[in-house]
């Protein structure tokens, strides 16, 4: 599954809160989780 699609990135950045993942279908939940992990890693690294 390609997580770095324009649609997935826009969706994640418009609502990055993990608590809201239940609102989305399973595929999008997986993409959001992967994007969130990458985002947190990037923020940690600076």
mmCIF file of C-alpha atoms in Angstrom:
data_model
loop_
_atom_site.group_PDB
_atom_site.id
_atom_site.type_symbol
_atom_site.label_atom_id
_atom_site.label_comp_id
_atom_site.label_asym_id
_atom_site.label_seq_id
_atom_site.Cartn_x
_atom_site.Cartn_y
_atom_site.Cartn_z
ATOM 1 C CA UNK A 1 0.000 0.000 0.000
ATOM 2 C CA UNK A 2 1.299 3.410 -0.942
ATOM 3 C CA UNK A 3 0.976 5.682 2.071
ATOM 4 C CA UNK A 4 2.569 8.787 0.593
ATOM 5 C CA UNK A 5 -0.306 9.763 -1.663
ATOM 6 C CA UNK A 6 -1.591 13.309 -1.833
ATOM 7 C CA UNK A 7 -4.961 12.225 -0.448
ATOM 8 C CA UNK A 8 -3.437 10.421 2.554
ATOM 9 C CA UNK A 9 -1.082 13.271 3.402
ATOM 10 C CA UNK A 10 -3.823 15.898 3.174
ATOM 11 C CA UNK A 11 -6.103 13.742 5.302
ATOM 12 C CA UNK A 12 -3.449 13.212 7.971
ATOM 13 C CA UNK A 13 -2.302 16.830 8.130
ATOM 14 C CA UNK A 14 -5.872 18.117 8.362
ATOM 15 C CA UNK A 15 -6.597 15.841 11.352
ATOM 16 C CA UNK A 16 -3.439 14.247 12.834
ATOM 17 C CA UNK A 17 -5.061 13.234 16.142
ATOM 18 C CA UNK A 18 -4.894 9.465 16.663
ATOM 19 C CA UNK A 19 -8.162 9.520 18.595
ATOM 20 C CA UNK A 20 -10.024 10.340 15.369
ATOM 21 C CA UNK A 21 -8.710 7.394 13.354
ATOM 22 C CA UNK A 22 -11.868 5.394 14.054
ATOM 23 C CA UNK A 23 -13.732 7.750 11.710
ATOM 24 C CA UNK A 24 -11.833 6.390 8.693
ATOM 25 C CA UNK A 25 -11.844 3.045 6.898
ATOM 26 C CA UNK A 26 -9.212 0.433 7.750
ATOM 27 C CA UNK A 27 -6.921 1.232 4.793
ATOM 28 C CA UNK A 28 -6.851 4.898 5.671
ATOM 29 C CA UNK A 29 -6.314 4.095 9.350
ATOM 30 C CA UNK A 30 -3.196 2.099 8.432
ATOM 31 C CA UNK A 31 -1.908 4.920 6.228
ATOM 32 C CA UNK A 32 -2.562 7.483 8.961
ATOM 33 C CA UNK A 33 -0.724 5.334 11.512
ATOM 34 C CA UNK A 34 2.305 4.983 9.226
ATOM 35 C CA UNK A 35 2.322 8.707 8.464
ATOM 36 C CA UNK A 36 2.012 9.521 12.168
ATOM 37 C CA UNK A 37 4.981 7.260 13.004
ATOM 38 C CA UNK A 38 7.107 8.926 10.318
ATOM 39 C CA UNK A 39 5.974 12.373 11.460
ATOM 40 C CA UNK A 40 6.852 11.696 15.096
ATOM 41 C CA UNK A 41 10.235 10.262 14.088
ATOM 42 C CA UNK A 42 10.986 13.348 11.987
ATOM 43 C CA UNK A 43 9.979 15.673 14.819
ATOM 44 C CA UNK A 44 12.145 13.716 17.263
ATOM 45 C CA UNK A 45 15.162 13.905 14.949
ATOM 46 C CA UNK A 46 14.647 17.617 14.406
#
